[in-house]
């Protein structure tokens, strides 16, 4: 029998008139990184809070490493580590002191706590900054320290709620590396994210949540295949060239044209690099000047559209959801028109 790190069955949670989770079912086998992907208000944080025993489901059950969150919350807490969007570390202490303090709170002796803190520092590549006050850390370093604090107790399952929100691309990459290293070393990870590329980079399984329910579940490759591959998009210097550009790009596939914004795009297969090159050649031959030419991955909205037939948040947009601000796929290279 496969060991389950987490099993949620028929889980509902209501906040006033908002049904944050609606009979959600989810089973996460041990030994993998799973991403819960969804827009603002989808219910991701609510699920993490229930799994972390910070709130109780109205109905349904959640088991973590075999322990029921309602009946055995202490056992559940001993099995998990939790890192959220806001740093839980003390800025007026060094990174090392922070981790030692957490280890002491776990009941380790002074010597054990020192040793455990150093292990975690090495695990997360924080050696160079460990002696500095945490308030002097960059956003990415602070997030890694926060992750470290959640690892001190050697959790079976690490719950990460939007771990890279607000980080710059470099810090984001560093945190991704840290998460990958942890996963390779055998920690199961459940992370929530609004970024498709984050799910793609880290997770072997992506569970898409919307309106408190699982609407799709599969490997990143499966979901991408269902959502389409992305497009080569040209932003024209002169919007009036749109028809000419469309004719030039037609051999690559049926183009979509936005004559007002002067954008022409064609769906691509594979990584799209061949199509990008062919598009550049075709546009040059047609003497169309472009301000920008690039590969554009499907946005979160487009993936939802492909998977559900609805836009994100439809039919009733959740509070806080701002159309057009979804991060979607990151640009495949610099200079992509968004
Ligand atoms: P985000 O990506 O913005 O963090 P999310 O997918 O994590 O979103 P949740 O935070 O789980 O979504 O929220 C799900 C729904 O429940 C939202 O409509 C939210 O406003 C509502 N909600 C969550 N917590 C509370 C609360 N404590 N009181 C009232 N409503 C809440």
CSV table of C-alpha atoms and ligand atoms in Angstrom, one decimal:
chain,number,residue,atom,x,y,z
A,1,UNK,CA,0.0,0.0,0.0
A,2,UNK,CA,1.3,3.5,-0.8
A,3,UNK,CA,1.9,5.6,2.2
A,4,UNK,CA,-0.1,8.8,2.1
A,5,UNK,CA,1.4,12.0,3.4
A,6,UNK,CA,-1.9,13.7,3.3
A,7,UNK,CA,-5.4,12.6,2.6
A,8,UNK,CA,-8.3,15.0,2.5
A,9,UNK,CA,-11.8,13.6,2.1
A,10,UNK,CA,-14.9,15.7,1.5
A,11,UNK,CA,-13.4,18.7,3.3
A,12,UNK,CA,-15.6,21.8,3.5
A,13,UNK,CA,-14.9,25.1,5.3
A,14,UNK,CA,-17.2,28.1,5.3
A,15,UNK,CA,-16.4,31.6,6.4
A,16,UNK,CA,-19.7,33.4,6.7
A,17,UNK,CA,-21.2,33.4,3.2
A,18,UNK,CA,-18.0,32.2,1.6
A,19,UNK,CA,-17.5,28.5,1.0
A,20,UNK,CA,-13.7,28.5,1.0
A,21,UNK,CA,-13.5,24.7,0.6
A,22,UNK,CA,-16.3,22.7,-1.0
A,23,UNK,CA,-16.1,18.9,-0.4
A,24,UNK,CA,-12.5,18.8,-1.4
A,25,UNK,CA,-10.8,15.5,-1.9
A,26,UNK,CA,-7.1,15.1,-2.3
A,27,UNK,CA,-4.6,12.3,-1.7
A,28,UNK,CA,-0.9,13.0,-1.7
A,29,UNK,CA,1.4,10.0,-1.7
A,30,UNK,CA,4.7,10.2,0.2
A,31,UNK,CA,7.9,11.1,-1.7
A,32,UNK,CA,6.9,14.0,-3.9
A,33,UNK,CA,6.5,17.7,-4.2
A,34,UNK,CA,2.9,18.6,-4.9
A,35,UNK,CA,1.8,22.1,-5.9
A,36,UNK,CA,-1.7,23.4,-5.1
A,37,UNK,CA,-2.3,26.0,-7.9
A,38,UNK,CA,-5.1,28.4,-8.0
A,39,UNK,CA,-6.0,32.1,-8.1
A,40,UNK,CA,-6.6,34.4,-5.1
A,41,UNK,CA,-9.4,33.1,-3.0
A,42,UNK,CA,-9.4,29.5,-4.5
A,43,UNK,CA,-9.0,28.0,-1.0
A,44,UNK,CA,-5.4,27.1,-1.0
A,45,UNK,CA,-4.4,28.8,2.2
A,46,UNK,CA,-7.5,27.5,3.9
A,47,UNK,CA,-6.5,23.9,3.1
A,48,UNK,CA,-3.0,24.5,4.4
A,49,UNK,CA,-4.4,26.0,7.6
A,50,UNK,CA,-6.6,23.0,8.2
A,51,UNK,CA,-3.8,20.6,7.5
A,52,UNK,CA,-1.6,22.5,9.9
A,53,UNK,CA,-4.4,22.3,12.6
A,54,UNK,CA,-4.7,26.1,12.7
A,55,UNK,CA,-8.4,25.8,11.9
A,56,UNK,CA,-11.0,23.0,11.8
A,57,UNK,CA,-12.9,21.7,8.8
A,58,UNK,CA,-16.7,22.1,9.1
A,59,UNK,CA,-17.0,18.6,7.6
A,60,UNK,CA,-14.8,16.0,6.1
A,61,UNK,CA,-11.5,14.6,7.3
A,62,UNK,CA,-7.8,15.4,6.8
A,63,UNK,CA,-5.1,12.9,7.7
A,64,UNK,CA,-1.4,13.8,7.8
A,65,UNK,CA,0.9,10.9,7.8
A,66,UNK,CA,-2.0,8.8,9.0
A,67,UNK,CA,-3.0,11.1,11.9
A,68,UNK,CA,-6.4,12.8,11.9
A,69,UNK,CA,-6.1,16.6,12.2
A,70,UNK,CA,-9.2,16.7,14.4
A,71,UNK,CA,-8.5,13.8,16.7
A,72,UNK,CA,-4.7,13.9,16.9
A,73,UNK,CA,-3.6,17.5,16.4
A,74,UNK,CA,-0.4,17.1,18.4
A,75,UNK,CA,0.7,14.2,16.3
A,76,UNK,CA,-0.1,16.1,13.2
A,77,UNK,CA,1.9,19.1,14.4
A,78,UNK,CA,4.8,16.8,15.1
A,79,UNK,CA,4.7,15.6,11.5
A,80,UNK,CA,4.6,18.9,9.7
A,81,UNK,CA,6.6,22.1,9.1
A,82,UNK,CA,4.9,25.2,8.0
A,83,UNK,CA,6.3,28.3,6.3
A,84,UNK,CA,4.0,31.1,5.2
A,85,UNK,CA,4.2,34.2,3.1
A,86,UNK,CA,5.4,36.3,6.0
A,87,UNK,CA,8.6,35.7,7.8
A,88,UNK,CA,8.2,34.3,11.3
A,89,UNK,CA,11.8,34.9,12.3
A,90,UNK,CA,13.1,37.4,14.8
A,91,UNK,CA,14.9,40.2,13.0
A,92,UNK,CA,16.9,41.3,16.1
A,93,UNK,CA,18.6,37.9,16.3
A,94,UNK,CA,21.1,36.2,14.0
A,95,UNK,CA,19.9,33.5,11.7
A,96,UNK,CA,21.8,30.9,13.8
A,97,UNK,CA,20.2,32.2,17.1
A,98,UNK,CA,16.8,32.0,15.5
A,99,UNK,CA,17.2,28.4,14.5
A,100,UNK,CA,18.7,27.5,17.9
A,101,UNK,CA,15.7,29.1,19.6
A,102,UNK,CA,13.3,27.1,17.5
A,103,UNK,CA,15.3,23.9,18.2
A,104,UNK,CA,15.1,24.7,22.0
A,105,UNK,CA,11.4,25.1,21.6
A,106,UNK,CA,11.3,21.6,20.2
A,107,UNK,CA,12.9,20.5,23.4
A,108,UNK,CA,16.4,19.9,22.3
A,109,UNK,CA,19.3,20.5,24.7
A,110,UNK,CA,21.5,23.5,24.2
A,111,UNK,CA,24.2,21.3,22.4
A,112,UNK,CA,21.6,19.5,20.3
A,113,UNK,CA,20.0,22.7,19.3
A,114,UNK,CA,23.3,24.2,18.2
A,115,UNK,CA,24.0,21.1,16.1
A,116,UNK,CA,20.6,21.0,14.6
A,117,UNK,CA,20.7,24.7,13.7
A,118,UNK,CA,24.1,24.2,12.0
A,119,UNK,CA,22.6,21.3,10.0
A,120,UNK,CA,19.7,23.4,8.8
A,121,UNK,CA,22.0,26.3,7.9
A,122,UNK,CA,24.1,24.0,5.8
A,123,UNK,CA,21.0,22.4,4.2
A,124,UNK,CA,19.8,25.8,3.1
A,125,UNK,CA,23.1,27.3,2.1
A,126,UNK,CA,22.9,30.0,4.7
A,127,UNK,CA,26.5,29.6,6.2
A,128,UNK,CA,27.7,33.0,5.1
A,129,UNK,CA,24.9,35.0,6.6
A,130,UNK,CA,24.1,32.8,9.6
A,131,UNK,CA,25.9,35.0,12.1
A,132,UNK,CA,24.2,38.2,10.9
A,133,UNK,CA,21.1,39.7,12.3
A,134,UNK,CA,18.1,38.4,10.4
A,135,UNK,CA,16.8,41.9,9.8
A,136,UNK,CA,19.9,42.5,7.5
A,137,UNK,CA,19.0,39.6,5.3
A,138,UNK,CA,17.7,40.0,1.8
A,139,UNK,CA,14.1,38.9,1.2
A,140,UNK,CA,15.2,35.6,-0.2
A,141,UNK,CA,17.6,34.9,2.6
A,142,UNK,CA,14.9,35.7,5.2
A,143,UNK,CA,12.5,33.3,3.4
A,144,UNK,CA,15.2,30.6,3.4
A,145,UNK,CA,15.7,31.2,7.1
A,146,UNK,CA,12.0,30.9,7.6
A,147,UNK,CA,12.0,27.7,5.7
A,148,UNK,CA,14.9,26.5,7.9
A,149,UNK,CA,12.8,27.2,11.0
A,150,UNK,CA,10.1,25.0,9.7
A,151,UNK,CA,12.7,22.2,9.1
A,152,UNK,CA,14.2,22.2,12.6
A,153,UNK,CA,11.7,19.6,13.8
A,154,UNK,CA,12.4,17.2,10.9
A,155,UNK,CA,8.9,17.3,9.5
A,156,UNK,CA,7.6,14.5,7.2
A,157,UNK,CA,5.6,17.0,5.3
A,158,UNK,CA,6.6,20.6,4.7
A,159,UNK,CA,3.6,23.0,4.0
A,160,UNK,CA,4.7,26.1,2.1
A,161,UNK,CA,2.1,28.7,1.5
A,162,UNK,CA,3.1,30.8,-1.5
A,163,UNK,CA,6.8,30.5,-0.7
A,164,UNK,CA,8.1,32.9,-3.3
A,165,UNK,CA,5.4,35.6,-3.4
A,166,UNK,CA,7.1,39.0,-3.4
A,167,UNK,CA,10.6,37.8,-4.1
A,168,UNK,CA,12.7,39.1,-6.9
A,169,UNK,CA,13.6,36.6,-9.7
A,170,UNK,CA,17.0,35.8,-8.2
A,171,UNK,CA,15.8,35.2,-4.7
A,172,UNK,CA,12.9,33.1,-6.1
A,173,UNK,CA,15.5,30.9,-7.9
A,174,UNK,CA,17.5,30.5,-4.7
A,175,UNK,CA,14.4,29.4,-2.8
A,176,UNK,CA,13.4,27.0,-5.6
A,177,UNK,CA,16.9,25.5,-5.3
A,178,UNK,CA,16.5,25.1,-1.6
A,179,UNK,CA,13.1,23.4,-1.9
A,180,UNK,CA,14.5,21.1,-4.6
A,181,UNK,CA,17.4,20.1,-2.3
A,182,UNK,CA,15.0,19.4,0.5
A,183,UNK,CA,12.8,17.3,-1.7
A,184,UNK,CA,15.8,15.3,-3.0
A,185,UNK,CA,16.8,14.7,0.6
A,186,UNK,CA,13.4,13.1,1.2
A,187,UNK,CA,11.1,15.8,2.6
A,188,UNK,CA,7.6,15.7,1.2
A,189,UNK,CA,6.4,19.2,0.2
A,190,UNK,CA,3.0,20.6,-0.4
A,191,UNK,CA,3.2,24.2,-1.7
A,192,UNK,CA,0.6,26.6,-2.7
A,193,UNK,CA,1.2,28.9,-5.6
A,194,UNK,CA,-0.4,31.2,-8.1
A,195,UNK,CA,2.5,30.8,-10.5
A,196,UNK,CA,2.3,28.1,-13.1
A,197,UNK,CA,6.0,28.2,-13.7
A,198,UNK,CA,6.6,27.6,-10.0
A,199,UNK,CA,4.5,24.6,-10.0
A,200,UNK,CA,6.2,23.5,-13.2
A,201,UNK,CA,9.7,24.0,-11.7
A,202,UNK,CA,9.2,22.3,-8.4
A,203,UNK,CA,6.3,19.8,-8.4
A,204,UNK,CA,5.9,16.4,-9.9
A,205,UNK,CA,2.2,16.8,-9.4
A,206,UNK,CA,0.0,19.9,-9.8
A,207,UNK,CA,-3.5,20.1,-8.2
A,208,UNK,CA,-5.5,23.0,-9.6
A,209,UNK,CA,-8.0,24.4,-7.1
A,210,UNK,CA,-10.8,26.8,-7.9
A,211,UNK,CA,-13.7,27.8,-5.7
A,212,UNK,CA,-12.7,25.4,-3.0
A,213,UNK,CA,-12.6,22.3,-5.3
A,214,UNK,CA,-10.0,20.4,-7.2
A,215,UNK,CA,-10.7,21.1,-10.9
A,216,UNK,CA,-7.6,19.4,-12.4
A,217,UNK,CA,-4.9,17.1,-11.2
A,218,UNK,CA,-1.8,15.8,-13.0
A,219,UNK,CA,1.8,16.2,-13.8
A,220,UNK,CA,2.9,19.6,-15.1
A,221,UNK,CA,3.4,18.1,-18.6
A,222,UNK,CA,-0.1,16.7,-18.6
A,223,UNK,CA,-1.7,20.0,-17.6
A,224,UNK,CA,0.4,21.9,-20.0
A,225,UNK,CA,-0.6,19.6,-22.8
A,226,UNK,CA,-4.2,20.2,-21.9
A,227,UNK,CA,-3.7,24.0,-21.8
A,228,UNK,CA,-1.8,24.4,-25.0
A,229,UNK,CA,1.8,25.2,-25.4
A,230,UNK,CA,2.0,28.9,-25.7
A,231,UNK,CA,2.4,31.4,-28.5
A,232,UNK,CA,4.9,33.3,-30.5
A,233,UNK,CA,3.8,36.9,-30.3
A,234,UNK,CA,4.9,39.9,-32.3
A,235,UNK,CA,4.2,43.4,-31.2
A,236,UNK,CA,4.3,45.5,-34.3
A,237,UNK,CA,6.0,48.9,-34.5
A,238,UNK,CA,3.1,50.0,-36.8
A,239,UNK,CA,-0.2,48.5,-35.9
A,240,UNK,CA,-1.3,49.0,-39.5
A,241,UNK,CA,1.1,46.2,-40.5
A,242,UNK,CA,-1.1,43.7,-38.7
A,243,UNK,CA,-2.5,42.0,-41.8
A,244,UNK,CA,0.9,41.9,-43.5
A,245,UNK,CA,2.4,40.3,-40.3
A,246,UNK,CA,-0.5,37.8,-40.1
A,247,UNK,CA,0.1,36.7,-43.7
A,248,UNK,CA,3.8,36.3,-43.0
A,249,UNK,CA,3.2,34.2,-39.9
A,250,UNK,CA,0.4,32.1,-41.5
A,251,UNK,CA,2.8,29.2,-42.5
A,252,UNK,CA,3.4,28.6,-38.8
A,253,UNK,CA,-0.3,28.2,-38.0
A,254,UNK,CA,-3.5,30.3,-37.9
A,255,UNK,CA,-2.6,33.7,-36.5
A,256,UNK,CA,-4.6,35.7,-34.1
A,257,UNK,CA,-4.6,39.4,-34.8
A,258,UNK,CA,-5.2,42.3,-32.5
A,259,UNK,CA,-5.1,45.2,-35.0
A,260,UNK,CA,-5.7,47.8,-32.3
A,261,UNK,CA,-2.7,46.9,-30.2
A,262,UNK,CA,-0.8,45.8,-33.2
A,263,UNK,CA,-0.2,42.3,-31.9
A,264,UNK,CA,-0.1,39.1,-33.9
A,265,UNK,CA,0.4,35.7,-32.4
A,266,UNK,CA,0.6,32.0,-33.5
A,267,UNK,CA,0.3,28.9,-31.2
A,268,UNK,CA,3.5,26.9,-31.1
A,269,UNK,CA,4.3,23.3,-30.3
A,270,UNK,CA,7.3,22.0,-28.3
A,271,UNK,CA,9.6,24.6,-26.8
A,272,UNK,CA,8.7,27.1,-29.5
A,273,UNK,CA,12.3,28.1,-30.4
A,274,UNK,CA,12.1,26.9,-34.0
A,275,UNK,CA,8.8,28.8,-34.4
A,276,UNK,CA,10.4,31.9,-32.9
A,277,UNK,CA,13.2,31.8,-35.4
A,278,UNK,CA,10.9,31.1,-38.3
A,279,UNK,CA,8.6,34.0,-37.2
A,280,UNK,CA,11.6,36.4,-37.0
A,281,UNK,CA,12.7,35.3,-40.5
A,282,UNK,CA,9.2,35.6,-42.0
A,283,UNK,CA,8.6,39.0,-40.5
A,284,UNK,CA,11.9,40.3,-41.7
A,285,UNK,CA,11.2,39.0,-45.2
A,286,UNK,CA,7.8,40.7,-45.1
A,287,UNK,CA,9.6,43.9,-44.0
A,288,UNK,CA,7.5,44.2,-40.9
A,289,UNK,CA,9.2,46.1,-38.1
A,290,UNK,CA,8.5,44.7,-34.6
A,291,UNK,CA,9.0,46.4,-31.2
A,292,UNK,CA,9.0,43.0,-29.5
A,293,UNK,CA,8.9,39.4,-30.5
A,294,UNK,CA,8.8,36.5,-28.0
A,295,UNK,CA,7.4,33.3,-26.7
A,296,UNK,CA,4.5,33.8,-24.4
A,297,UNK,CA,3.4,30.9,-22.2
A,298,UNK,CA,-0.3,30.4,-21.3
A,299,UNK,CA,-1.4,32.7,-18.5
A,300,UNK,CA,-3.1,31.2,-15.5
A,301,UNK,CA,-6.4,32.6,-17.0
A,302,UNK,CA,-5.8,30.8,-20.2
A,303,UNK,CA,-5.0,27.5,-18.5
A,304,UNK,CA,-8.2,27.8,-16.5
A,305,UNK,CA,-10.1,28.6,-19.6
A,306,UNK,CA,-8.7,25.5,-21.3
A,307,UNK,CA,-9.4,23.3,-18.2
A,308,UNK,CA,-12.8,24.5,-17.2
A,309,UNK,CA,-14.2,26.5,-20.1
A,310,UNK,CA,-14.5,29.4,-17.6
A,311,UNK,CA,-12.1,32.2,-16.9
A,312,UNK,CA,-10.5,32.4,-13.5
A,313,UNK,CA,-12.9,33.2,-10.7
A,314,UNK,CA,-16.0,32.8,-13.0
A,315,UNK,CA,-18.8,33.0,-12.6
A,316,UNK,CA,-18.5,35.1,-9.4
A,317,UNK,CA,-15.0,36.7,-9.0
A,318,UNK,CA,-13.7,36.2,-5.5
A,319,UNK,CA,-12.9,39.4,-3.5
A,320,UNK,CA,-9.3,40.3,-4.0
A,321,UNK,CA,-9.0,38.7,-7.4
A,322,UNK,CA,-7.8,41.3,-9.9
A,323,UNK,CA,-8.2,40.2,-13.5
A,324,UNK,CA,-5.2,40.9,-15.6
A,325,UNK,CA,-2.9,40.8,-12.7
A,326,UNK,CA,-2.4,37.0,-12.7
A,327,UNK,CA,1.3,36.2,-12.9
A,328,UNK,CA,0.8,33.3,-15.4
A,329,UNK,CA,3.8,31.8,-17.1
A,330,UNK,CA,7.0,33.7,-16.7
A,331,UNK,CA,8.5,35.0,-19.9
A,332,UNK,CA,10.6,32.3,-21.6
A,333,UNK,CA,13.3,34.9,-22.3
A,334,UNK,CA,13.9,38.6,-22.0
A,335,UNK,CA,11.8,40.9,-24.1
A,336,UNK,CA,8.6,38.9,-24.3
A,337,UNK,CA,5.6,41.1,-24.9
A,338,UNK,CA,3.1,40.4,-22.1
B,1,LIG,P1,-4.6,33.5,-2.0
B,1,LIG,O1,-3.9,33.0,-3.2
B,1,LIG,O2,-5.1,34.9,-2.2
B,1,LIG,O3,-3.9,33.3,-0.7
B,1,LIG,P2,-6.2,31.2,-1.4
B,1,LIG,O4,-6.5,30.3,-2.5
B,1,LIG,O5,-5.2,30.8,-0.4
B,1,LIG,O6,-6.0,32.7,-1.9
B,1,LIG,P3,-8.0,31.3,0.8
B,1,LIG,O7,-7.1,32.3,1.6
B,1,LIG,O8,-8.0,29.9,1.3
B,1,LIG,O9,-7.7,31.4,-0.7
B,1,LIG,O10,-9.5,31.9,0.8
B,1,LIG,C1,-10.6,31.2,0.3
B,1,LIG,C2,-11.8,32.1,0.5
B,1,LIG,O11,-12.2,32.1,1.9
B,1,LIG,C3,-11.7,33.5,0.1
B,1,LIG,O12,-12.9,34.0,-0.5
B,1,LIG,C4,-11.4,34.2,1.4
B,1,LIG,O13,-11.8,35.6,1.3
B,1,LIG,C5,-12.2,33.4,2.4
B,1,LIG,N1,-11.6,33.4,3.7
B,1,LIG,C6,-10.4,32.8,4.1
B,1,LIG,N2,-10.1,33.0,5.4
B,1,LIG,C7,-11.2,33.7,5.9
B,1,LIG,C8,-11.5,34.2,7.2
B,1,LIG,N3,-10.7,34.0,8.2
B,1,LIG,N4,-12.6,34.9,7.3
B,1,LIG,C9,-13.4,35.2,6.2
B,1,LIG,N5,-13.2,34.7,5.0
B,1,LIG,C10,-12.1,34.0,4.8
